[in-house]
XYZ file of N, CA and C in Angstrom:
810
model
N 0.854 -1.198 0.000
C 0.000 0.000 0.000
C 0.885 1.241 0.000
N 0.873 1.992 -1.087
C 1.715 3.177 -1.246
C 0.883 4.443 -1.099
N 1.316 5.401 -0.266
C 0.568 6.663 -0.133
C 0.437 7.384 -1.471
N -0.689 8.047 -1.669
C -0.948 8.754 -2.920
C -1.516 10.135 -2.631
N -1.443 11.030 -3.615
C -2.042 12.357 -3.499
C -3.288 12.494 -4.361
N -3.663 11.417 -5.058
C -4.792 11.456 -5.989
C -5.898 10.549 -5.466
N -7.103 11.083 -5.359
C -8.225 10.292 -4.877
C -9.304 10.215 -5.951
N -9.842 9.025 -6.136
C -10.879 8.807 -7.143
C -12.207 9.398 -6.686
N -12.975 9.897 -7.632
C -14.312 10.410 -7.322
C -15.247 9.287 -6.901
N -14.833 8.033 -7.132
C -15.642 6.888 -6.733
C -15.293 6.369 -5.338
N -14.261 6.913 -4.752
C -13.844 6.460 -3.424
C -14.923 6.823 -2.404
N -15.216 5.908 -1.502
C -16.254 6.151 -0.493
C -15.866 7.259 0.490
N -14.579 7.593 0.542
C -14.164 8.748 1.335
C -14.771 10.023 0.754
N -14.774 10.136 -0.564
C -15.343 11.297 -1.249
C -16.868 11.273 -1.192
N -17.438 10.116 -1.454
C -18.890 10.023 -1.580
C -19.624 10.040 -0.236
N -19.035 9.405 0.771
C -19.766 9.220 2.022
C -18.974 9.605 3.276
N -17.740 10.068 3.106
C -16.920 10.348 4.278
C -16.481 9.091 4.990
N -16.435 7.959 4.240
C -16.078 6.681 4.852
C -14.570 6.513 4.817
N -13.974 6.526 5.995
C -12.532 6.367 6.108
C -12.090 6.563 7.542
N -10.795 6.471 7.752
C -10.201 6.624 9.073
C -9.036 7.588 8.983
N -8.682 8.193 10.113
C -7.464 8.991 10.115
C -6.796 8.945 11.483
N -5.512 9.179 11.463
C -4.704 9.329 12.665
C -3.828 10.557 12.479
N -3.599 11.296 13.550
C -2.717 12.449 13.507
C -1.552 12.199 14.448
N -0.369 12.094 13.889
C 0.828 11.770 14.652
C 1.664 13.023 14.897
N 2.270 13.079 16.063
C 3.230 14.132 16.376
C 4.605 13.655 15.922
N 5.239 14.460 15.077
C 6.551 14.101 14.548
C 7.591 15.026 15.166
N 8.552 14.457 15.865
C 9.629 15.231 16.470
C 10.946 14.902 15.776
N 12.030 15.496 16.264
C 13.347 15.190 15.716
C 13.667 13.705 15.836
N 13.055 13.042 16.829
C 13.289 11.616 17.044
C 12.470 10.732 16.123
N 11.496 11.337 15.443
C 10.631 10.566 14.562
C 9.182 10.618 15.028
N 8.342 9.719 14.526
C 6.922 9.696 14.924
C 6.763 9.192 16.351
N 6.015 9.929 17.167
C 5.835 9.571 18.566
C 4.567 8.733 18.754
N 4.698 7.655 19.541
C 3.577 6.781 19.882
C 2.916 6.183 18.624
N 3.705 5.951 17.590
C 3.134 5.448 16.334
C 2.514 4.072 16.509
N 3.008 3.297 17.488
C 2.428 1.970 17.731
C 0.980 2.075 18.196
N 0.691 3.081 19.044
C -0.679 3.264 19.519
C -1.593 3.708 18.382
N -1.077 4.581 17.526
C -1.873 5.048 16.384
C -2.124 3.905 15.400
N -1.093 3.105 15.150
C -1.255 1.963 14.239
C -2.301 0.996 14.775
N -2.236 0.719 16.065
C -3.166 -0.247 16.651
C -4.605 0.239 16.554
N -4.832 1.545 16.791
C -6.196 2.072 16.720
C -6.716 2.061 15.279
N -5.856 2.459 14.325
C -6.304 2.442 12.932
C -6.526 1.017 12.445
N -5.721 0.092 12.909
C -5.897 -1.316 12.534
C -7.259 -1.832 12.999
N -7.628 -1.485 14.244
C -8.935 -1.904 14.754
C -10.058 -1.271 13.948
N -9.891 0.014 13.594
C -10.901 0.681 12.787
C -11.013 0.081 11.405
N -9.861 -0.261 10.804
C -9.863 -0.861 9.474
C -10.557 -2.221 9.495
N -10.328 -2.988 10.553
C -11.000 -4.275 10.689
C -12.503 -4.080 10.825
N -12.909 -3.062 11.588
C -14.324 -2.768 11.784
C -15.003 -2.392 10.473
N -14.279 -1.638 9.619
C -14.827 -1.179 8.338
C -14.483 -2.121 7.176
N -13.776 -3.203 7.507
C -13.388 -4.196 6.498
C -12.523 -3.567 5.400
N -11.502 -2.816 5.824
C -10.579 -2.164 4.904
C -9.198 -2.797 5.000
N -8.532 -2.900 3.882
C -7.163 -3.403 3.864
C -6.251 -2.385 4.529
N -5.286 -2.894 5.329
C -4.429 -2.011 6.099
C -3.055 -2.651 6.254
N -1.970 -1.857 6.121
C -0.623 -2.442 6.193
C -0.266 -2.919 7.590
N 0.660 -3.875 7.658
C 1.124 -4.321 8.970
C 2.009 -3.235 9.586
N 2.385 -3.431 10.849
C 3.049 -2.358 11.577
C 4.414 -2.007 10.996
N 5.163 -2.988 10.546
C 6.483 -2.697 9.984
C 6.367 -1.887 8.696
N 5.380 -2.210 7.859
C 5.168 -1.467 6.627
C 4.669 -0.056 6.929
N 3.774 0.067 7.908
C 3.271 1.377 8.361
C 4.431 2.276 8.788
N 5.323 1.714 9.602
C 6.472 2.478 10.077
C 7.383 2.882 8.927
N 7.618 1.959 8.005
C 8.482 2.258 6.860
C 7.898 3.375 6.010
N 6.601 3.336 5.756
C 5.953 4.355 4.940
C 6.052 5.732 5.588
N 5.872 5.794 6.911
C 5.966 7.064 7.621
C 7.378 7.618 7.546
N 8.350 6.764 7.844
C 9.740 7.215 7.825
C 10.165 7.665 6.430
N 9.717 6.959 5.404
C 10.051 7.331 4.033
C 9.416 8.671 3.671
N 8.163 8.883 4.095
C 7.493 10.145 3.806
C 8.213 11.307 4.488
N 8.593 11.135 5.745
C 9.299 12.185 6.476
C 10.633 12.513 5.803
N 11.328 11.472 5.334
C 12.614 11.685 4.676
C 12.460 12.480 3.380
N 11.403 12.190 2.624
C 11.213 12.825 1.326
C 10.481 14.163 1.414
N 9.900 14.448 2.582
C 9.128 15.691 2.750
C 9.577 16.400 4.020
N 10.775 16.967 4.025
C 11.300 17.600 5.239
C 10.451 18.788 5.672
N 10.283 18.918 6.981
C 9.518 20.024 7.564
C 10.154 20.387 8.890
N 9.802 21.545 9.411
C 10.352 22.001 10.687
C 9.723 21.216 11.829
N 10.562 20.653 12.689
C 10.080 19.896 13.842
C 9.720 20.844 14.987
N 8.730 20.427 15.809
C 7.801 19.323 15.605
C 6.681 19.722 14.657
N 6.050 18.708 14.047
C 4.914 18.991 13.181
C 3.915 17.844 13.251
N 2.744 18.089 12.678
C 1.677 17.085 12.685
C 1.647 16.358 11.345
N 1.536 15.046 11.396
C 1.373 14.238 10.200
C 0.030 13.516 10.290
N -0.866 13.877 9.381
C -2.156 13.196 9.326
C -2.074 12.069 8.313
N -2.504 10.892 8.746
C -2.558 9.719 7.876
C -4.021 9.340 7.699
N -4.495 9.368 6.463
C -5.883 9.050 6.161
C -5.957 7.738 5.394
N -6.858 6.869 5.814
C -7.146 5.626 5.100
C -8.531 5.748 4.497
N -8.597 5.764 3.169
C -9.889 5.942 2.505
C -10.674 4.633 2.468
N -11.959 4.755 2.149
C -12.833 3.585 2.112
C -12.776 2.788 0.825
N -12.108 3.341 -0.210
C -12.076 2.639 -1.484
C -13.467 2.521 -2.089
N -13.592 1.623 -3.052
C -14.886 1.389 -3.700
C -14.972 -0.067 -4.148
N -15.503 -0.932 -3.292
C -15.591 -2.346 -3.647
C -16.330 -2.597 -4.949
N -17.329 -1.756 -5.248
C -18.106 -1.950 -6.465
C -17.308 -1.767 -7.740
N -16.228 -0.980 -7.671
C -15.385 -0.735 -8.843
C -13.975 -1.281 -8.644
N -13.810 -2.168 -7.656
C -12.512 -2.781 -7.345
C -11.436 -1.753 -7.010
N -11.852 -0.601 -6.466
C -10.889 0.410 -6.039
C -10.496 0.128 -4.591
N -9.215 -0.151 -4.335
C -8.811 -0.483 -2.969
C -8.760 0.749 -2.073
N -8.687 0.504 -0.777
C -8.468 1.591 0.176
C -7.132 2.256 -0.122
N -7.076 3.576 0.074
C -5.870 4.343 -0.226
C -5.357 5.039 1.032
N -4.047 5.264 1.093
C -3.435 6.027 2.167
C -3.060 7.417 1.659
N -3.329 8.434 2.486
C -2.970 9.808 2.163
C -2.226 10.411 3.348
N -1.110 11.083 3.079
C -0.311 11.736 4.117
C -0.380 13.252 3.919
N -0.600 13.975 5.014
C -0.643 15.441 4.969
C 0.091 16.012 6.169
N 0.864 17.069 5.947
C 1.653 17.713 6.996
C 1.062 19.075 7.319
N 1.052 19.419 8.601
C 0.656 20.763 9.003
C 1.388 21.150 10.287
N 1.516 22.441 10.583
C 2.169 22.870 11.824
C 1.286 22.604 13.041
N 1.889 22.605 14.203
C 1.128 22.409 15.444
C 0.300 23.649 15.742
N -0.945 23.479 16.197
C -1.830 24.634 16.408
C -1.768 25.239 17.806
N -0.975 24.657 18.713
C -1.009 25.102 20.105
C 0.193 25.992 20.431
N -0.052 26.985 21.305
C 0.961 27.989 21.623
C 1.529 27.767 23.033
N 2.799 28.108 23.253
C 3.424 27.891 24.571
C 2.662 28.537 25.720
N 2.102 29.734 25.489
C 1.412 30.414 26.588
C 0.156 29.670 27.043
N -0.426 28.859 26.153
C -1.610 28.108 26.546
C -1.282 27.073 27.623
N -0.067 26.529 27.580
C 0.337 25.546 28.592
C 0.629 26.207 29.937
N 0.844 27.516 29.911
C 1.100 28.241 31.148
C -0.196 28.703 31.815
N -1.100 29.268 31.026
C -2.322 29.843 31.607
C -3.530 28.931 31.495
N -3.462 27.917 30.611
C -4.588 27.015 30.395
C -5.526 27.518 29.314
N -6.443 26.681 28.882
C -7.423 27.044 27.861
C -8.826 27.043 28.458
N -9.759 27.598 27.707
C -11.146 27.684 28.143
C -11.984 26.604 27.471
N -12.881 25.986 28.252
C -13.798 24.971 27.730
C -15.227 25.496 27.755
N -16.003 25.033 26.792
C -17.437 25.353 26.744
C -18.223 24.055 26.753
N -19.199 23.952 27.651
C -20.056 22.777 27.718
C -21.102 22.860 26.612
N -21.065 21.917 25.708
C -21.940 21.927 24.539
C -23.348 21.481 24.907
N -24.340 22.072 24.258
C -25.734 21.713 24.548
C -26.164 20.467 23.780
N -25.641 20.274 22.577
C -25.978 19.073 21.800
C -25.198 17.888 22.352
N -25.847 16.734 22.538
C -25.163 15.590 23.158
C -24.347 14.768 22.162
N -23.417 14.010 22.705
C -22.677 12.997 21.962
C -23.422 11.677 22.126
N -23.665 10.994 21.004
C -24.404 9.732 21.058
C -23.468 8.582 21.390
N -23.478 8.153 22.640
C -22.586 7.085 23.082
C -22.925 5.733 22.475
N -24.099 5.621 21.841
C -24.503 4.357 21.226
C -24.061 4.240 19.767
N -23.544 5.316 19.196
C -23.115 5.285 17.798
C -21.891 4.404 17.622
N -21.844 3.586 16.560
C -20.640 2.777 16.311
C -19.423 3.619 15.977
N -19.633 4.888 15.635
C -18.515 5.741 15.246
C -17.664 6.184 16.434
N -18.189 6.095 17.659
C -17.438 6.625 18.795
C -16.194 5.808 19.105
N -16.129 4.573 18.631
C -14.981 3.718 18.945
C -13.878 3.784 17.901
N -14.107 4.517 16.793
C -13.106 4.605 15.740
C -12.810 6.061 15.422
N -11.647 6.302 14.844
C -11.245 7.658 14.453
C -11.710 7.868 13.013
N -12.957 8.216 12.863
C -13.591 8.287 11.552
C -13.323 9.611 10.860
N -13.213 9.570 9.530
C -13.084 10.805 8.751
C -14.409 11.554 8.667
N -15.486 10.933 9.131
C -16.780 11.607 9.183
C -16.755 12.543 10.392
N -16.149 13.714 10.213
C -15.758 14.584 11.320
C -16.559 15.873 11.411
N -17.627 15.969 10.619
C -18.376 17.216 10.571
C -18.977 17.582 11.918
N -19.481 16.603 12.645
C -20.070 16.879 13.956
C -19.039 17.526 14.883
N -17.810 17.018 14.836
C -16.749 17.573 15.671
C -16.421 19.017 15.284
N -16.329 19.270 13.981
C -15.979 20.602 13.513
C -17.056 21.620 13.882
N -18.317 21.240 13.704
C -19.406 22.153 14.047
C -19.435 22.432 15.546
N -19.183 21.403 16.342
C -19.173 21.578 17.798
C -18.010 22.473 18.230
N -16.850 22.297 17.593
C -15.696 23.147 17.913
C -16.004 24.602 17.555
N -16.635 24.828 16.409
C -17.009 26.193 16.010
C -17.981 26.816 17.008
N -18.890 26.013 17.539
C -19.823 26.510 18.559
C -19.064 26.969 19.796
N -18.098 26.171 20.232
C -17.306 26.537 21.406
C -16.546 27.833 21.177
N -15.988 27.984 19.994
C -15.232 29.200 19.669
C -16.143 30.430 19.688
N -17.373 30.268 19.201
C -18.312 31.400 19.215
C -18.617 31.854 20.638
N -18.484 30.941 21.595
C -18.712 31.297 22.996
C -17.421 31.746 23.686
N -16.382 31.971 22.900
C -15.134 32.469 23.457
C -14.247 31.407 24.071
N -14.510 30.138 23.771
C -13.729 29.036 24.323
C -12.761 28.484 23.277
N -11.803 27.697 23.758
C -10.828 27.058 22.875
C -11.249 25.651 22.477
N -12.088 25.035 23.288
C -12.508 23.661 23.042
C -13.902 23.449 23.628
N -14.679 22.561 23.012
C -16.002 22.226 23.509
C -16.002 20.856 24.159
N -16.835 20.694 25.175
C -16.957 19.417 25.878
C -18.371 18.877 25.689
N -18.436 17.629 25.222
C -19.714 16.966 25.031
C -20.155 16.234 26.301
N -21.447 16.261 26.551
C -22.095 15.304 27.447
C -22.718 14.252 26.556
N -22.935 13.053 27.080
C -23.614 12.047 26.266
C -25.136 12.176 26.421
N -25.878 11.266 25.834
C -27.331 11.393 25.821
C -27.943 11.232 27.209
N -27.175 10.679 28.153
C -27.663 10.521 29.518
C -27.202 11.650 30.430
N -26.484 12.619 29.855
C -26.064 13.769 30.631
C -24.735 13.614 31.337
N -23.996 12.539 31.044
C -22.690 12.352 31.666
C -21.585 12.950 30.791
N -20.493 13.353 31.423
C -19.346 13.876 30.694
C -18.827 12.844 29.705
N -18.441 13.318 28.519
C -17.968 12.402 27.488
C -16.536 12.749 27.067
N -16.393 13.780 26.233
C -15.071 14.130 25.697
C -15.122 15.505 25.061
N -13.963 15.992 24.655
C -13.893 17.219 23.889
C -14.130 16.937 22.420
N -14.321 17.987 21.649
C -14.547 17.801 20.215
C -13.313 17.224 19.535
N -12.135 17.491 20.126
C -10.881 16.989 19.576
C -9.942 16.538 20.682
N -10.499 16.101 21.798
C -9.653 15.767 22.945
C -10.375 14.844 23.918
N -9.591 14.233 24.792
C -10.130 13.503 25.935
C -10.024 14.388 27.177
N -10.890 14.128 28.138
C -11.035 14.973 29.324
C -10.553 14.246 30.577
N -9.792 14.964 31.423
C -9.356 14.468 32.728
C -9.620 15.539 33.777
N -9.908 15.099 34.999
C -9.965 16.044 36.111
C -9.426 15.393 37.372
N -8.979 16.240 38.282
C -8.312 15.792 39.504
C -9.078 16.324 40.710
N -9.327 15.432 41.653
C -10.014 15.802 42.898
C -9.404 15.019 44.046
N -8.964 15.722 45.070
C -8.388 15.087 46.263
C -7.276 14.110 45.887
N -6.381 14.554 45.028
C -5.196 13.786 44.612
C -5.538 12.474 43.905
N -6.674 12.467 43.217
C -7.073 11.302 42.432
C -7.434 11.768 41.032
N -7.054 10.971 40.032
C -7.280 11.313 38.636
C -8.530 10.612 38.111
N -9.413 11.378 37.477
C -10.660 10.853 36.941
C -10.729 11.131 35.438
N -11.328 10.211 34.705
C -11.598 10.437 33.287
C -12.828 9.643 32.878
N -13.657 10.186 31.989
C -14.825 9.420 31.535
C -14.408 8.067 30.951
N -15.161 7.046 31.286
C -14.878 5.712 30.753
C -15.297 5.639 29.293
N -14.838 4.601 28.609
C -15.205 4.422 27.206
C -16.716 4.228 27.063
N -17.370 3.768 28.123
C -18.823 3.603 28.094
C -19.540 4.936 27.949
N -18.858 6.036 28.239
C -19.464 7.359 28.098
C -19.639 7.742 26.635
N -18.908 7.058 25.744
C -18.944 7.397 24.324
C -17.700 8.114 23.850
N -16.692 8.247 24.718
C -15.469 8.945 24.315
C -14.586 8.056 23.457
N -13.785 8.693 22.624
C -12.834 7.977 21.780
C -11.704 7.418 22.639
N -11.244 6.195 22.359
C -10.077 5.662 23.071
C -8.803 6.347 22.586
N -8.519 7.508 23.142
C -7.402 8.319 22.678
C -6.046 7.713 22.988
N -5.095 7.958 22.107
C -3.739 7.446 22.329
C -3.115 8.096 23.560
N -3.327 9.396 23.752
C -2.761 10.052 24.925
C -3.583 9.764 26.176
N -4.855 9.501 26.023
C -5.658 9.043 27.156
C -5.041 7.777 27.731
N -4.737 6.835 26.855
C -4.104 5.569 27.265
C -2.769 5.843 27.948
N -1.973 6.725 27.365
C -0.644 7.017 27.887
C -0.702 7.672 29.252
N -1.626 8.605 29.443
C -1.747 9.298 30.729
C -2.158 8.326 31.832
N -3.079 7.431 31.533
C -3.480 6.433 32.533
C -2.315 5.507 32.864
N -1.514 5.186 31.880
C -0.333 4.355 32.086
C 0.683 5.078 32.973
N 0.909 6.359 32.697
C 1.857 7.136 33.494
C 1.363 7.317 34.928
N 0.071 7.535 35.092
C -0.488 7.678 36.435
C -0.233 6.416 37.264
N -0.361 5.268 36.628
C -0.099 4.006 37.323
C 1.371 3.923 37.747
N 2.277 4.335 36.865
C 3.703 4.320 37.178
C 4.021 5.260 38.339
N 3.334 6.418 38.374
C 3.567 7.416 39.419
C 2.771 7.137 40.693
N 2.042 6.025 40.714
C 1.210 5.655 41.873
C 0.141 6.691 42.172
N -0.386 7.292 41.119
C -1.505 8.220 41.252
C -2.800 7.427 41.114
N -3.676 7.446 42.101
C -4.946 6.711 41.983
C -5.765 7.230 40.803
N -6.366 6.322 40.054
C -7.172 6.708 38.899
C -8.532 6.030 38.947
N -9.474 6.650 38.241
C -10.816 6.070 38.143
C -11.418 6.453 36.802
N -11.966 5.470 36.104
C -12.713 5.693 34.870
C -14.180 5.420 35.172
N -15.049 6.371 34.827
C -16.455 6.181 35.160
C -17.347 7.162 34.429
N -18.568 7.257 34.916
C -19.557 8.184 34.369
C -19.724 9.323 35.364
N -19.434 10.552 34.933
C -19.373 11.688 35.837
C -20.278 12.817 35.373
N -20.702 13.609 36.329
C -21.606 14.718 36.039
C -20.821 16.021 35.867
N -21.496 17.008 35.324
C -20.897 18.339 35.199
C -20.554 18.886 36.584
N -21.412 18.633 37.562
C -21.175 19.125 38.914
C -19.864 18.573 39.476
N -19.581 17.305 39.196
C -18.324 16.717 39.665
C -17.127 17.372 38.976
N -17.271 17.657 37.700
C -16.191 18.332 36.974
C -15.921 19.714 37.559
N -16.985 20.470 37.805
C -16.838 21.843 38.281
C -16.325 21.914 39.720
N -16.396 20.795 40.434
C -15.889 20.752 41.810
C -14.450 20.239 41.877
N -13.821 20.011 40.736
C -12.483 19.433 40.711
C -11.418 20.458 41.086
N -10.237 19.968 41.435
C -9.115 20.823 41.811
C -8.314 21.274 40.590
N -8.131 20.390 39.648
C -7.427 20.682 38.402
C -8.095 19.893 37.286
N -8.007 20.396 36.077
C -8.486 19.615 34.942
C -7.652 19.928 33.707
N -7.646 18.954 32.795
C -6.886 19.117 31.570
C -7.483 18.246 30.481
N -7.115 18.549 29.252
C -7.539 17.761 28.104
C -6.292 17.263 27.386
N -6.468 16.216 26.592
C -5.327 15.608 25.906
C -5.685 15.249 24.466
N -4.698 15.328 23.606
C -4.740 14.666 22.304
C -3.307 14.509 21.821
N -3.129 13.931 20.641
C -1.795 13.585 20.177
C -0.906 14.792 19.968
N -1.478 15.929 19.592
C -0.677 17.108 19.302
C -0.466 17.997 20.525
N -1.486 18.125 21.364
C -1.364 19.021 22.520
C -0.691 18.359 23.705
N -0.686 17.017 23.774
C -0.201 16.365 24.982
C -1.167 16.629 26.113
N -0.682 17.204 27.215
C -1.546 17.605 28.333
C -1.749 19.119 28.267
N -2.993 19.528 28.172
C -3.305 20.952 28.107
C -4.121 21.352 29.331
N -3.586 22.205 30.213
C -4.344 22.647 31.388
C -5.587 23.428 30.982
N -6.587 23.397 31.847
C -7.830 24.133 31.626
C -7.969 25.181 32.719
N -8.238 26.417 32.321
C -8.379 27.511 33.296
C -9.831 27.902 33.533
N -10.729 27.440 32.629
C -12.106 27.913 32.746
C -13.055 26.942 32.043
N -14.174 26.650 32.668
C -15.263 25.887 32.049
C -16.507 26.752 32.136
N -17.002 27.193 30.983
C -18.064 28.198 30.964
C -17.633 29.400 31.814
N -18.332 29.691 32.897
C -17.969 30.847 33.724
C -17.245 30.455 35.012
N -16.873 29.190 35.134
C -16.193 28.722 36.347
C -14.687 28.666 36.094
N -13.918 29.348 36.944
C -12.469 29.423 36.772
C -11.757 28.387 37.632
N -10.584 27.962 37.161
C -9.764 26.993 37.873
C -8.325 27.512 37.943
N -7.666 27.200 39.042
C -6.271 27.579 39.199
C -5.389 26.683 38.340
N -4.491 27.269 37.594
C -3.516 26.515 36.809
C -2.165 26.674 37.489
N -1.628 25.590 37.998
C -0.358 25.641 38.721
C 0.789 25.983 37.781
N 1.823 26.627 38.286
C 2.982 26.925 37.446
C 3.703 25.635 37.038
N 4.459 25.670 35.959
C 5.194 24.472 35.529
C 6.079 23.923 36.644
N 6.126 22.595 36.714
C 6.969 21.885 37.688
C 6.514 22.052 39.132
N 5.292 22.554 39.361
C 4.786 22.659 40.728
C 4.660 21.260 41.335
N 5.319 21.032 42.447
C 5.379 19.682 43.013
C 4.066 19.242 43.647
N 3.202 20.214 43.997
C 1.935 19.856 44.616
C 0.815 19.703 43.589
N 1.160 19.724 42.298
C 0.174 19.603 41.227
C 0.299 18.252 40.537
N -0.752 17.438 40.605
C -0.734 16.159 39.893
C -0.669 16.382 38.391
N -1.326 17.440 37.930
C -1.296 17.753 36.501
C 0.148 17.972 36.038
N 0.890 18.788 36.771
C 2.259 19.081 36.370
C 3.172 17.868 36.541
N 2.898 17.020 37.515
C 3.682 15.781 37.651
C 3.458 14.882 36.441
N 2.223 14.768 36.021
C 1.920 13.966 34.836
C 2.528 14.594 33.584
N 2.473 15.915 33.505
C 3.058 16.618 32.363
C 4.554 16.342 32.278
N 5.239 16.403 33.413
C 6.670 16.150 33.442
C 6.988 14.712 33.009
N 6.215 13.758 33.519
C 6.425 12.357 33.149
C 6.151 12.136 31.668
N 5.153 12.826 31.144
C 4.822 12.698 29.725
C 5.970 13.234 28.865
N 6.539 14.376 29.231
C 7.647 14.942 28.475
C 8.860 14.012 28.512
N 9.093 13.383 29.664
C 10.205 12.440 29.773
C 9.977 11.228 28.877
N 8.742 10.766 28.830
C 8.423 9.628 27.978
C 8.607 9.990 26.497
N 8.199 11.183 26.112
C 8.379 11.617 24.727
C 9.846 11.689 24.352
N 10.677 12.148 25.302
C 12.108 12.294 25.016
C 12.780 10.949 24.825
N 12.118 9.877 25.286
C 12.686 8.542 25.151
C 12.383 7.855 23.851
N 11.595 8.487 22.969
C 11.255 7.907 21.670
C 12.323 8.240 20.668
N 12.562 7.368 19.634
C 11.852 6.112 19.439
C 12.413 5.033 20.336
């Protein structure tokens, strides 16, 4: 499977938005956490019955693309797997796209603002478990949050429990314990969500995955969101409720301890 820049008008990605994507953070060391991204796309490809390269071929294709398309580090590499067209014997295609990182250093110092979205996330949809290219709902929800002066929107599910951000997973800290909505809430199994829970276990930070209310979120001591490009992003405000954002390396902040461990883990790649 060779990446291409040309897509057929018969491809189901064009006709129906049928496909998958992963966005990898590329540093001087190479693609970070590519194994987690490969595993998630592989599961999605199996779910959609799409042909997908094995991990060694995936890694080779990424490294070859980076070599032939130099860019300033760090940057984002989006990998899209199209749906192809079984009716015309058109196989699934891979597409690679590069873009700069959208997050600014000052955001990690002061935190970002979240807006609680009024439209719910459907936790029963089969799409919540895969990274689908059918992303219009996310884009519209993000635009709604921006109109309210926020940087990111947070979905509740149809039962009113916290779910996820439009482009991120949600974490909050209360009484030195880390909480995050469980996959049963309808949130995407994020690569950095997995990594943060793994790091918390290493640091002996108690964790809990469950179904939580807005009231529990607003009563938290610290909160942050995660995705592949932002890593851990502190939150300073949810709607009109403000939260203290600890300074970097603050020893009494679980958020900053996790941030430090995450940076150390990134420095160890590949």
